[in-house]
Amino acid sequence: MDKSQEKSLFGLVKVKSLIAFAASVLFFLVLSWVYFYPNDIRGDVMQQHDIVQGAANGQEASVYYQQTGEVTRWTDAL
């Protein structure tokens, strides 16, 4: 093999490009871990607006059902 040619891994991927790819993947993994680490340790979770909004919208219907035992099809909250 000529010294001018780069070494290849299984004849498909050049070692230099493989090392560069692995380094970039490792960099982004570490960056993600550092960015999200404080929230993970504190146990913070992202609030899901649609879930919170749905629970709030159903609160009046839930109270009405508990008081009367009837299911309402209308709410003044919306």
C-alpha positions as a Markdown table, in Angstrom:
| # | Residue | x | y | z |
|---|---|---|---|---|
| 1 | Met | 0.0 | 0.0 | 0.0 |
| 2 | Asp | 1.2 | 3.5 | -0.9 |
| 3 | Lys | 2.0 | 5.8 | 2.0 |
| 4 | Ser | 0.2 | 8.6 | 0.2 |
| 5 | Gln | -3.1 | 6.7 | 0.5 |
| 6 | Glu | -5.1 | 7.1 | 3.8 |
| 7 | Lys | -5.8 | 4.0 | 5.8 |
| 8 | Ser | -9.2 | 2.6 | 5.3 |
| 9 | Leu | -11.4 | 0.5 | 7.6 |
| 10 | Phe | -12.6 | -2.5 | 5.7 |
| 11 | Gly | -11.9 | -0.7 | 2.5 |
| 12 | Leu | -15.1 | 1.4 | 2.9 |
| 13 | Val | -14.5 | 4.3 | 5.3 |
| 14 | Lys | -11.4 | 6.3 | 5.8 |
| 15 | Val | -10.1 | 6.3 | 9.4 |
| 16 | Lys | -9.7 | 10.0 | 9.5 |
| 17 | Ser | -13.3 | 10.6 | 8.5 |
| 18 | Leu | -14.5 | 8.0 | 11.0 |
| 19 | Ile | -12.6 | 9.6 | 13.8 |
| 20 | Ala | -14.1 | 13.0 | 12.8 |
| 21 | Phe | -17.6 | 11.6 | 12.7 |
| 22 | Ala | -17.2 | 9.9 | 16.1 |
| 23 | Ala | -15.8 | 13.1 | 17.7 |
| 24 | Ser | -18.7 | 15.2 | 16.4 |
| 25 | Val | -21.2 | 12.7 | 17.7 |
| 26 | Leu | -19.5 | 12.6 | 21.1 |
| 27 | Phe | -19.4 | 16.4 | 21.2 |
| 28 | Phe | -23.1 | 16.7 | 20.6 |
| 29 | Leu | -23.9 | 14.0 | 23.2 |
| 30 | Val | -21.8 | 15.7 | 25.8 |
| 31 | Leu | -23.3 | 19.1 | 24.9 |
| 32 | Ser | -26.8 | 17.7 | 25.2 |
| 33 | Trp | -26.0 | 16.0 | 28.6 |
| 34 | Val | -24.5 | 19.3 | 29.9 |
| 35 | Tyr | -27.5 | 21.3 | 28.7 |
| 36 | Phe | -30.2 | 19.0 | 30.2 |
| 37 | Tyr | -28.3 | 17.8 | 33.3 |
| 38 | Pro | -29.6 | 20.4 | 35.8 |
| 39 | Asn | -33.3 | 19.8 | 34.9 |
| 40 | Asp | -32.8 | 16.0 | 35.1 |
| 41 | Ile | -31.3 | 16.2 | 38.6 |
| 42 | Arg | -34.0 | 18.4 | 40.0 |
| 43 | Gly | -36.7 | 16.2 | 38.4 |
| 44 | Asp | -38.2 | 19.0 | 36.4 |
| 45 | Val | -40.7 | 18.1 | 33.7 |
| 46 | Met | -41.9 | 20.2 | 30.9 |
| 47 | Gln | -45.4 | 21.5 | 31.3 |
| 48 | Gln | -47.7 | 20.3 | 28.5 |
| 49 | His | -50.1 | 23.1 | 27.9 |
| 50 | Asp | -52.7 | 21.1 | 26.1 |
| 51 | Ile | -52.9 | 18.6 | 29.0 |
| 52 | Val | -53.2 | 21.3 | 31.7 |
| 53 | Gln | -55.7 | 23.2 | 29.6 |
| 54 | Gly | -57.9 | 20.1 | 29.1 |
| 55 | Ala | -57.9 | 19.3 | 32.8 |
| 56 | Ala | -58.9 | 22.9 | 33.6 |
| 57 | Asn | -61.7 | 22.8 | 31.0 |
| 58 | Gly | -63.1 | 19.6 | 32.5 |
| 59 | Gln | -63.0 | 20.9 | 36.1 |
| 60 | Glu | -66.5 | 22.5 | 36.0 |
| 61 | Ala | -68.0 | 19.4 | 34.4 |
| 62 | Ser | -66.3 | 17.2 | 37.1 |
| 63 | Val | -67.7 | 19.3 | 39.9 |
| 64 | Tyr | -71.2 | 19.3 | 38.4 |
| 65 | Tyr | -71.0 | 15.5 | 38.1 |
| 66 | Gln | -69.9 | 15.1 | 41.7 |
| 67 | Gln | -72.7 | 17.3 | 42.9 |
| 68 | Thr | -75.6 | 16.0 | 40.8 |
| 69 | Gly | -74.5 | 12.6 | 39.4 |
| 70 | Glu | -75.5 | 13.8 | 35.9 |
| 71 | Val | -73.0 | 14.1 | 33.0 |
| 72 | Thr | -73.1 | 17.6 | 31.5 |
| 73 | Arg | -72.6 | 18.3 | 27.8 |
| 74 | Trp | -72.0 | 22.0 | 28.2 |
| 75 | Thr | -69.7 | 24.2 | 30.3 |
| 76 | Asp | -69.5 | 27.9 | 30.8 |
| 77 | Ala | -65.7 | 27.8 | 31.1 |
| 78 | Leu | -65.1 | 27.7 | 27.3 |
